[in-house]
Coordinates of C-alpha atoms in Angstrom, one line a residue:
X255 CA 21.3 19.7 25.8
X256 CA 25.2 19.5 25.7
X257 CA 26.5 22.9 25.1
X258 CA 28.6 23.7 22.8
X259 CA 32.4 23.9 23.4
X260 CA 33.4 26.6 20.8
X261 CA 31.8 30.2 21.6
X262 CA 32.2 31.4 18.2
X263 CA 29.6 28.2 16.8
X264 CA 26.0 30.2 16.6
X265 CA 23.3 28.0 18.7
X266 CA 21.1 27.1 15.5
X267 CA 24.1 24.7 14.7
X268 CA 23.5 22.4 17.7
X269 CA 22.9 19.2 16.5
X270 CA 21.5 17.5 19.4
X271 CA 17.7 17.5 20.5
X272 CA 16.4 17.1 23.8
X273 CA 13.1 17.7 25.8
X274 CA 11.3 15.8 28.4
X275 CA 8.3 14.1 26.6
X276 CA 6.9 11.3 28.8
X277 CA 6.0 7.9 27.3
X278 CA 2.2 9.1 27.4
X279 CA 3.6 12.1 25.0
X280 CA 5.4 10.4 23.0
X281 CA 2.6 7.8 22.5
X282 CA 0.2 11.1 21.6
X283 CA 2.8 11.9 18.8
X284 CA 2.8 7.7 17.2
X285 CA -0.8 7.4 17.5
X286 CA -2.1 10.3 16.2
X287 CA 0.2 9.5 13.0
X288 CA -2.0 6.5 13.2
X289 CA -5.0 8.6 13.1
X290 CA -7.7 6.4 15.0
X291 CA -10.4 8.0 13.1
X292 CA -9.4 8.2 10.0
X293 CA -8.3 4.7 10.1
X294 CA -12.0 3.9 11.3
X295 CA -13.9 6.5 9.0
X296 CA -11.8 6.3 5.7
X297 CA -9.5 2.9 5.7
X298 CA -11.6 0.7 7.5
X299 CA -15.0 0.8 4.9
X300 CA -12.0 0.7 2.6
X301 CA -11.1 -2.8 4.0
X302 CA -14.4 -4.2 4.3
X303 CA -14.9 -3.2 0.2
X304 CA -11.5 -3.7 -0.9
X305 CA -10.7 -6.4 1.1
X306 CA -12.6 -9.1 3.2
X307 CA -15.9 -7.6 4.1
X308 CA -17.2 -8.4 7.4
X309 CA -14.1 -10.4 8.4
X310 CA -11.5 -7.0 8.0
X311 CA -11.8 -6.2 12.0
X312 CA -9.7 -9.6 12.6
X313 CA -7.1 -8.3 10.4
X314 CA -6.4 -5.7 12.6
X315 CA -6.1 -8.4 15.7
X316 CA -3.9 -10.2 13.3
X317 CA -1.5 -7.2 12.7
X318 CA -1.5 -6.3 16.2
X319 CA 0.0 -9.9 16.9
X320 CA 2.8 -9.7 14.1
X321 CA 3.8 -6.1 15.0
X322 CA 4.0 -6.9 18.8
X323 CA 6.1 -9.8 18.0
X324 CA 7.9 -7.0 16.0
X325 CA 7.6 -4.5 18.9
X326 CA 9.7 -7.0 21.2
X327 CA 12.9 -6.5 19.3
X328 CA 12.3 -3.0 18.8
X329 CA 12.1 -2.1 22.6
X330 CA 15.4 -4.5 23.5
X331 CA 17.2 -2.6 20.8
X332 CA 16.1 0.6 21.9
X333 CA 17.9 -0.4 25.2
X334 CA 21.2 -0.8 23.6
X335 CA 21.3 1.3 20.9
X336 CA 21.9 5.0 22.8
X337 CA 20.8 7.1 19.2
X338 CA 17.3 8.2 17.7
X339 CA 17.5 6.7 13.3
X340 CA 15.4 4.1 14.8
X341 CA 15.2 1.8 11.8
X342 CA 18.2 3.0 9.7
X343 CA 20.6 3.1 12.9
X344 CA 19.3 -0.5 14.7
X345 CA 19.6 -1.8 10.4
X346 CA 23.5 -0.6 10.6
X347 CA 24.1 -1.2 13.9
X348 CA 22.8 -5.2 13.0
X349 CA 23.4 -5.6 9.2
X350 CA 26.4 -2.9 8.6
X351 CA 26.3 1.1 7.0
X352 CA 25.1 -0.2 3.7
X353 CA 21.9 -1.7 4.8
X354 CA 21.2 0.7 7.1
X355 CA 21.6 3.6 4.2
X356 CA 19.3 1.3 2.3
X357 CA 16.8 1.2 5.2
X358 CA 16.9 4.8 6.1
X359 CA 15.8 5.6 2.7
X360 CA 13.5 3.0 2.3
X361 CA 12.2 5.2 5.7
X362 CA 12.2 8.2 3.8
X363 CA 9.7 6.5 1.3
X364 CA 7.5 5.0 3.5
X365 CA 6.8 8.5 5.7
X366 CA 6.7 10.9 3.0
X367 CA 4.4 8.7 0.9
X368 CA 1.9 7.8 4.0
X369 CA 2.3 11.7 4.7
X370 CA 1.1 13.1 1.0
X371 CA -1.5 10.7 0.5
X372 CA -3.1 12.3 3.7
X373 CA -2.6 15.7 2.4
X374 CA -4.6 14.5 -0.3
X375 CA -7.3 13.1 1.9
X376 CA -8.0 15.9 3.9
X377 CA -7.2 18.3 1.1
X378 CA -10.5 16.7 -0.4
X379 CA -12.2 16.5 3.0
X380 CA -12.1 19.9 3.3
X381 CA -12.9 20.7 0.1
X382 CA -16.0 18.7 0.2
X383 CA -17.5 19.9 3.3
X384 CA -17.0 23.5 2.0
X385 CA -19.0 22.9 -0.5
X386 CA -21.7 21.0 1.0
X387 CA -22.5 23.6 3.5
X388 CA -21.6 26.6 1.5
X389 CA -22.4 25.6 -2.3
X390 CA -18.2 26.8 -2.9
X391 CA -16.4 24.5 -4.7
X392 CA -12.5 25.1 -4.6
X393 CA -10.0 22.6 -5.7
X394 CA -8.6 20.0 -3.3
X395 CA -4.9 20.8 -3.7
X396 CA -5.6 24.3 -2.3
X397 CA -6.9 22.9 1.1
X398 CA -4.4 20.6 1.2
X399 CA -1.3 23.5 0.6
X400 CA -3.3 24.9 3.4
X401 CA -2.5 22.3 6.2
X402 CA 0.9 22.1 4.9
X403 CA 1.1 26.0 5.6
X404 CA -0.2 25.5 9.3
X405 CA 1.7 21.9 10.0
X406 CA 5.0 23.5 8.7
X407 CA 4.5 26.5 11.5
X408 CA 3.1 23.7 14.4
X409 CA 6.3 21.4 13.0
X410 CA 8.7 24.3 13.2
X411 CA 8.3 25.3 16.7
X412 CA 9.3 22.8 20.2
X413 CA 7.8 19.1 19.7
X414 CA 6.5 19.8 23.2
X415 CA 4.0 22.3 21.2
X416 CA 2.9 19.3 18.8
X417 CA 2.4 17.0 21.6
X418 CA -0.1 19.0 23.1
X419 CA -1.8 19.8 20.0
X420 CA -1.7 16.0 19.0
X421 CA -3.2 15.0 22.7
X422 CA -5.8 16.7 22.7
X423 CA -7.1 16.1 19.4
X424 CA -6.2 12.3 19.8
X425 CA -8.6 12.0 23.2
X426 CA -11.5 13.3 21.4
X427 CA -11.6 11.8 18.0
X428 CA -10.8 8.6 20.5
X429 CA -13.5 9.4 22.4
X430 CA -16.2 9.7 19.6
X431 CA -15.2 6.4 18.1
X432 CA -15.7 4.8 21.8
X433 CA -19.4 6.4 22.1
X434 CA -20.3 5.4 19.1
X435 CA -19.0 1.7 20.0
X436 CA -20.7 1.8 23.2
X437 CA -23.9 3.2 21.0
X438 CA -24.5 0.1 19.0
X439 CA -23.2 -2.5 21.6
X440 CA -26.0 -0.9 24.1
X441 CA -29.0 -1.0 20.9
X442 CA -27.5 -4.6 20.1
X443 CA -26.7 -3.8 16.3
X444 CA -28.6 -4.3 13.5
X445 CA -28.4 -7.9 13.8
X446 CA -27.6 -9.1 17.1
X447 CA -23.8 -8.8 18.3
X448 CA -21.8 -11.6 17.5
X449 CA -17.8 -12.8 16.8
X450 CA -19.3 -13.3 13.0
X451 CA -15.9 -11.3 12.2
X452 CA -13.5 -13.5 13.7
X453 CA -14.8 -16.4 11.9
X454 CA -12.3 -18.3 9.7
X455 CA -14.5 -18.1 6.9
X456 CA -15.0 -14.7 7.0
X457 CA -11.1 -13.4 7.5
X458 CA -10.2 -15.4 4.3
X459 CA -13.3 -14.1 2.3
X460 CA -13.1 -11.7 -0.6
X461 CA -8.7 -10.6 -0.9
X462 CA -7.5 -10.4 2.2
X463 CA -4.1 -9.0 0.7
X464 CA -5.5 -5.6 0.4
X465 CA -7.5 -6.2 3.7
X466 CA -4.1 -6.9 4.9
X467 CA -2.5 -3.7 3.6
X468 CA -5.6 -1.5 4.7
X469 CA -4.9 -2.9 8.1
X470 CA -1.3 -3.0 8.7
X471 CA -1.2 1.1 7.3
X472 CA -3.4 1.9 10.1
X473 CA -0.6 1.0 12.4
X474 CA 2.6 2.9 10.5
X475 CA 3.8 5.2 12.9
X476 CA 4.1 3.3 16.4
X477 CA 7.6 2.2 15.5
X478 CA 9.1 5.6 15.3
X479 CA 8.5 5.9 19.4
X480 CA 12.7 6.2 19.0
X481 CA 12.7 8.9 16.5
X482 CA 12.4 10.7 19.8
X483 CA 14.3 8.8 22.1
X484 CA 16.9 12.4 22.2
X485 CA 13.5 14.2 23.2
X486 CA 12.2 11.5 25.9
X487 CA 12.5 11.9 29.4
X488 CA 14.7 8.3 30.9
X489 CA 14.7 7.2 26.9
X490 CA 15.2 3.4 28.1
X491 CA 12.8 3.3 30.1
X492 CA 10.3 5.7 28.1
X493 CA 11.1 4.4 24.3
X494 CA 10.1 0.7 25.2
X495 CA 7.0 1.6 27.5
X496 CA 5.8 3.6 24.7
X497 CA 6.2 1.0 21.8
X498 CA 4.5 -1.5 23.9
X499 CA 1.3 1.1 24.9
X500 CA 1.6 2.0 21.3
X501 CA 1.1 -1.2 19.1
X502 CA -1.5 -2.6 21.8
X503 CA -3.0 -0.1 22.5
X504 CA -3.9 0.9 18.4
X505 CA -4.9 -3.0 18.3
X506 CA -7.2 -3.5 20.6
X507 CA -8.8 0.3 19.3
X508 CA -8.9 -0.8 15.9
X509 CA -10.1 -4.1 16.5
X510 CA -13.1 -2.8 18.5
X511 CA -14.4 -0.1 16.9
X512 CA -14.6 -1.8 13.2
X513 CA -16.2 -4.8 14.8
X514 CA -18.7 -2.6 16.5
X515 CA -18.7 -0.6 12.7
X516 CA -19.5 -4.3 11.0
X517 CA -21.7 -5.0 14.4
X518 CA -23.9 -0.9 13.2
X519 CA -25.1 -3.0 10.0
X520 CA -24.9 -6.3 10.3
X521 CA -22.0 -8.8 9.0
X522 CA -24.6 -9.8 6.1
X523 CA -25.5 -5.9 5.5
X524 CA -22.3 -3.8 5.9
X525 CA -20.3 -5.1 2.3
X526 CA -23.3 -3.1 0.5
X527 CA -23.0 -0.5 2.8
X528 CA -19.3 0.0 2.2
X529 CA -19.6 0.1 -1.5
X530 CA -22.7 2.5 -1.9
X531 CA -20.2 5.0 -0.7
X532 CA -17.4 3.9 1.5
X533 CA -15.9 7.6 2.4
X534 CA -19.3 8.1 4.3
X535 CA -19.8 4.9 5.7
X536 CA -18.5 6.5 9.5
X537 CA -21.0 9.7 8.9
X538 CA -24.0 7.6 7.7
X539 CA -23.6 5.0 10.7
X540 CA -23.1 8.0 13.5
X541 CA -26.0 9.8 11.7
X542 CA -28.2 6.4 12.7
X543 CA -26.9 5.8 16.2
X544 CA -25.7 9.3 17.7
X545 CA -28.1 11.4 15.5
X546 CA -27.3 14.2 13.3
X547 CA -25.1 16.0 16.4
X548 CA -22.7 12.8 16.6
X549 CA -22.5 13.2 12.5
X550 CA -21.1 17.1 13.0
X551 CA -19.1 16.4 15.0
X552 CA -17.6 13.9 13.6
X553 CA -16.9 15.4 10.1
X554 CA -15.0 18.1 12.0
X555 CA -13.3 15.6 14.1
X556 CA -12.2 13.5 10.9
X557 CA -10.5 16.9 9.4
X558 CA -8.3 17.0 12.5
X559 CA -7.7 13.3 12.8
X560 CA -6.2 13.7 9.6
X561 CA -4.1 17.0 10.4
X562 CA -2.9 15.4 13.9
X563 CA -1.9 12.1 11.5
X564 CA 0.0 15.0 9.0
X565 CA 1.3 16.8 11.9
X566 CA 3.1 13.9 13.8
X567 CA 3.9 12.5 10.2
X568 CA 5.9 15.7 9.3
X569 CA 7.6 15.3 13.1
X570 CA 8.5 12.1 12.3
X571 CA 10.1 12.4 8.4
X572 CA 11.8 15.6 10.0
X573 CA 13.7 13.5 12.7
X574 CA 14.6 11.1 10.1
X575 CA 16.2 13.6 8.0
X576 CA 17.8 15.1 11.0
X577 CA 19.1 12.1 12.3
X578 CA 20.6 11.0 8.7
X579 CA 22.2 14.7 8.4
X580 CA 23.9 13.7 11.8
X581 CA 25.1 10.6 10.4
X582 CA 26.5 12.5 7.3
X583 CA 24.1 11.0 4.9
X584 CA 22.1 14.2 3.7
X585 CA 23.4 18.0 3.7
X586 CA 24.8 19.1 7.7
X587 CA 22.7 22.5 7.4
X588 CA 19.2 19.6 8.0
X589 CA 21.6 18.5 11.6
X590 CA 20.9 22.3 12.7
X591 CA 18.6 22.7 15.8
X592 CA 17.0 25.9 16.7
X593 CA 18.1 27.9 19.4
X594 CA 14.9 28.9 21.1
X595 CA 12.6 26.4 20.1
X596 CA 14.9 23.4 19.8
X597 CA 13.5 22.2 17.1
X598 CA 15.1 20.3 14.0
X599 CA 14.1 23.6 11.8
X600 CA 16.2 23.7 8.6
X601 CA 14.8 20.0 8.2
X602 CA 11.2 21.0 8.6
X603 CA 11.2 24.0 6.4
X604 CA 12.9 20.9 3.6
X605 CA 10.1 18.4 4.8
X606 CA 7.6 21.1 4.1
X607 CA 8.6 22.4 0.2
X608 CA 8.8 18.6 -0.5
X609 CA 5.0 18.3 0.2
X610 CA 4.1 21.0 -1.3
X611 CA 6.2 20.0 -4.4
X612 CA 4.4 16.6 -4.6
X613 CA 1.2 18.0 -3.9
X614 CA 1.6 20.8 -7.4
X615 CA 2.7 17.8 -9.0
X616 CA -0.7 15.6 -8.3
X617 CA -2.4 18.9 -8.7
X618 CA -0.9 19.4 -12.4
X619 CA -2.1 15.6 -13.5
X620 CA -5.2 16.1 -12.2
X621 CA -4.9 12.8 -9.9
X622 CA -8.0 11.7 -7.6
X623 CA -6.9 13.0 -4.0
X624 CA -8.5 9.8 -2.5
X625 CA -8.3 6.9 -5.3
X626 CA -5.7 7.8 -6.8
X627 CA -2.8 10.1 -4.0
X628 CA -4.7 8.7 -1.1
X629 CA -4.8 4.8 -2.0
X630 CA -2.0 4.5 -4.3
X631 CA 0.7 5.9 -1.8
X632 CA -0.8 4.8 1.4
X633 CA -0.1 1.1 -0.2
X634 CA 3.5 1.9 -1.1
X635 CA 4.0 3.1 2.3
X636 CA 2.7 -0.2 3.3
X637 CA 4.4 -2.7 1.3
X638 CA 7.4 -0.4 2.3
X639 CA 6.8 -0.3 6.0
X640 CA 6.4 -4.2 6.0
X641 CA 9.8 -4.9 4.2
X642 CA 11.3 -2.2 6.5
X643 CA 10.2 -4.0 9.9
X644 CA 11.4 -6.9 8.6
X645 CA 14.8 -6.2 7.7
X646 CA 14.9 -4.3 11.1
X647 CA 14.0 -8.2 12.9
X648 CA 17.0 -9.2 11.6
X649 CA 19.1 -7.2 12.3
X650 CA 18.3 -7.1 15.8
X651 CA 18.2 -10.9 15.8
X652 CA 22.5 -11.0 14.4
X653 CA 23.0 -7.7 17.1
X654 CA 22.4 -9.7 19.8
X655 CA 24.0 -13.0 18.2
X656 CA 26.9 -11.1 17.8
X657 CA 27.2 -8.7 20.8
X658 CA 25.6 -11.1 23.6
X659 CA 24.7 -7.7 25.0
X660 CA 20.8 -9.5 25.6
X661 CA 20.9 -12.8 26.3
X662 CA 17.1 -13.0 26.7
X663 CA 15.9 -15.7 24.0
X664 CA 12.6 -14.5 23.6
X665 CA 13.7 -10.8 23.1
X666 CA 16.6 -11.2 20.9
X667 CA 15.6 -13.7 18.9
X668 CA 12.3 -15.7 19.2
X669 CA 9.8 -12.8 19.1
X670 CA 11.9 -10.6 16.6
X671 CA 12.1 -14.3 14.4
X672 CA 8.3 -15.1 14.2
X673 CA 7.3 -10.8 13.6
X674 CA 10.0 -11.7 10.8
X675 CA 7.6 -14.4 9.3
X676 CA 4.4 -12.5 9.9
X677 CA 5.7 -9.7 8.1
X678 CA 7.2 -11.3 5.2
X679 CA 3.8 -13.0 4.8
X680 CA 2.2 -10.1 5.1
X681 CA 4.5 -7.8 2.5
X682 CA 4.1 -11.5 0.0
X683 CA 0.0 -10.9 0.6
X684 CA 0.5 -7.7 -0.3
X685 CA 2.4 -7.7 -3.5
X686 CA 0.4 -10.3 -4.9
X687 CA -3.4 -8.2 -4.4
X688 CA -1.3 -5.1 -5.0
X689 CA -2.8 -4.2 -8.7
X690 CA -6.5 -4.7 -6.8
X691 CA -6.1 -1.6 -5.0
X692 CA -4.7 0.6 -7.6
X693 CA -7.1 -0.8 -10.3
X694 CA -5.2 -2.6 -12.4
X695 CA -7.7 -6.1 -12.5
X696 CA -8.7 -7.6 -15.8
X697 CA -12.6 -7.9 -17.0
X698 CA -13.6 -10.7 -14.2
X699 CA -12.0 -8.4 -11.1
X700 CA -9.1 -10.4 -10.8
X701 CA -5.4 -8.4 -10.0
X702 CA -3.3 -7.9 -13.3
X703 CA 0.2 -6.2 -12.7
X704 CA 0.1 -3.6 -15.5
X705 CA 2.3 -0.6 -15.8
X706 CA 0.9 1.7 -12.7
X707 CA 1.2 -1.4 -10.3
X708 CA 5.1 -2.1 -11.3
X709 CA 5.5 1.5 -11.1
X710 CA 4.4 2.0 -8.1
X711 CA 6.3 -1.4 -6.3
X712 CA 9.4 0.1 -8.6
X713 CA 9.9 2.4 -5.9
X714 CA 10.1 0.0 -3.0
X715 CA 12.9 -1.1 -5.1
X716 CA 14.7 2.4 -6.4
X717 CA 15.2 4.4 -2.8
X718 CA 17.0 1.6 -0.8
X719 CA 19.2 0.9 -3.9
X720 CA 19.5 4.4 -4.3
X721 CA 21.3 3.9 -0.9
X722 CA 23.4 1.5 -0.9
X723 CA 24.7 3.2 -4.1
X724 CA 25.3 6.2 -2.0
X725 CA 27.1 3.9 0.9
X726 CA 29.5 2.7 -2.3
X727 CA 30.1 6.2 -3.3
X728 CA 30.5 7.6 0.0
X729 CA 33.4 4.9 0.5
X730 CA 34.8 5.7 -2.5
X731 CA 35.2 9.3 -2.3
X732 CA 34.8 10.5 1.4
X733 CA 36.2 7.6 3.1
X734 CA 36.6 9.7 6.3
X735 CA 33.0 10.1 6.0
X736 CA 32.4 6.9 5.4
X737 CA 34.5 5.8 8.8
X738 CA 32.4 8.4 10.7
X739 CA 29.3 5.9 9.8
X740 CA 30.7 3.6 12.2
X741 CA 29.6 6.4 15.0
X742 CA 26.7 7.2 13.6
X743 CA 24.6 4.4 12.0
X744 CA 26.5 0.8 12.8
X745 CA 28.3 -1.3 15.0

């Protein structure tokens, strides 16, 4: 870290991280936001119910492609682009301040949404198994204030700290999944193993929209591998090596384990599986294959799936909000980094109130922690994520146009161009099935866009507008500010 010039400046004001996370690190930190097993216990049966039964695992092959298409971009910008906003910065840096503003709060949406509606998951979780082994029922808000508690300490101190706690936990909730794979492929299934889920039939069965969504959300969190780009050790070499081992690695994890999830009960079997009770579909099929040791262990390995997913989550929003205080965008005291743990503090003490703030206000109208603060903001984050990526495609695309700083065609424009169609695709899919998954259908099942569904989209709407207004005002009034942007967020 640079140090600073002016002795009488206390050392909590430094605004610059640093560290020396490798890329296997920093990939700890983006997949465990991804949270292999809670993706494969909770958001997978989800899929197959919700979605397009036994033809959901190719969805997750299907995302993998887009977002690697996406992925390409991402690393060449990374390159070229010496500062850790990630999408808000490569946004200004392609399309100018006021898009970038837009996407950085767009960002803000999509990680603080994904983030509660875990908090309500395991908040529930927990609260279940207490009372299942116990007989004591306690509300689900209180576990989930809880976690906040303990990931506002773990998010407070170094990010080398959180790595460590994130790796470990990744490895064996990764490992469980793989046994469990390796389980049925060596019994043969229920059925026989077969490709029955890559057939054409089966991937457009059912609404694949909200199969879509279920899948796409298991991957948000890959992309922020430059959030810590000031924390990486050779950041352009580290940031790009991690994006890549990221996105494919997730795919080919997802993509296996549901099949061999579909493969536990048969392609014909596992719809009426899902829907008898789809939040114990993982426990029910380790209980039958790995015995009632394999289903211990992993309830108590889907509770920290889901705090290692929190946990990187909160390391993630509080970069973002570190990074924007940088750029000038939110209050300078959320810039401050702490002088023994290096940490960006004052922004994870803010990222910590604001979850437990949302969390009193799902508590106080009694919502559902998993149907209603689980599903309903996971799919904002989503739809979010998916209009986020591809405004970040094009901007990369018009960098390079204009710069010539990458003259690789395939890099700069051809890969970043076709993730640009897959995602669009993907966020139109989305919208349209939208109402399915927050219940808003009318007496046949099919997807009605009553007042919770255009709620809920409004706000993929309000926070980037709610930025470029800011970009307007922030001309207006503080146009030394504004100028500063130049620096800080664009080209």
């Amino acid at each position: 870290m640079t140090q600073l010039e002016s002795p009488g400046v206390e050392a909590s004001a430094k605004r610059t991280l640093s560290g020396s996370l490798g890329a296997t690190a920093i990939v700890f930190m983006v997949v465990a936001a991804a949270s292999p097993l809670t993706v494969i216990g909770g958001a997978a049966p989800l899929g197959i119910l919700l979605g397009n039964g036994a033809g959901f695992p190719a969805l997750y092959a299907i995302s993998a492609v887009i977002l690697l298409l996406f992925a390409v971009g991402l690393a060449a910008m990374s390159r070229h682009i010496p500062k850790p906003g990630a999408f808000f910065t490569y946004v200004g840096y392609g399309l100018g301040r006021s898009n970038g503003l837009a996407a950085a709060w767009l960002a803000m949406l999509t990680y603080t949404t994904i983030q509660v509606s875990v908090y309500g998951y395991i908040g529930f979780i927990l609260s279940y198994t207490l009372e299942t082994y116990t007989a004591v029922a306690l509300p689900w808000w209180l576990f989930s204030l809880l976690v906040i508690g303990l990931v506002g300490i773990l998010g407070y101190r170094h990010i080398d700290l959180s790595s460590k706690v994130l790796g470990v936990l990744l490895i064996a909730e990764v490992g469980v999944v793989a046994v469990l794979v390796a389980a049925v492929v060596f019994s043969g299934g229920a059925d026989g193993l077969s490709l029955a889920p890559f057939e054409p039939a089966n991937v457009v069965s059912g609404s694949p929209g909200v199969g879509l969504m279920f899948a796409i959300a298991a991957f948000i969190g890959f992309e922020a591998t430059a959030i810590f780009r000031d924390e990486a050790k050779d950041p352009d070499k580290t940031i790009p090596r991690a994006t890549y081992m990221a996105v494919i690695g997730i795919g080919l994890f997802y993509t296996l384990a549901s099949w061999g999830l579909v493969m536990a009960w048969g392609p014909d079997a596992v719809l009426d599986e899902a829907a008898a009770d789809p939040g114990s579909l993982i426990l029910r099929t380790m209980a039958a294959y790995l015995g009632a040791t394999g289903e211990i262990i992993t309830n108590v390995l889907l509770i920290t799936s889901m705090f290692a997913c929190v946990l990187s989550f909160h390391n993630v929003v509080t970069r973002y909000q570190h990074s924007m205080a940088a750029a000038g965008v939110l209050p300078d005291k959320l810039a401050s980094v702490h002088h023994a743990h290096l940490s960006p503090h004052v922004s994870s003490v803010v990222q910590t109130g604001t979850s437990v703030v949302l969390i009193a206000v799902f508590a106080l109208f009694q919502l559902d922690p998993v149907l209603a603060v689980f599903t309903w903001f996971a799919g904002v984050a989503t739809l979010a994520i998916a209009i986020l990526m591809a405004l970040t495609s094009v901007a990369v695309i018009v960098y390079f146009v204009k710069t010539r700083k990458d003259t690789r065609l395939w890099n700069t424009i051809l890969a970043p161009g076709l993730g640009f169609l897959g995602l669009v695709l993907s966020a139109a899919l989305i919208i349209a099935y939208f109402p399915i998954m927050v219940g808003d259908v009318d007496a046949e099942g099919a997807p009605v866009f009553g007042g919770l569904s255009w709620f809920l989209l409004a706000l993929v709407v309000v926070f980037p507008v709610a930025g470029y207004l800011q970009a307007a005002w922030i001309k207006a009034r503080r146009p030394a500010a504004y100028a500063k942007l130049t620096d800080s967020i664009a080209a």
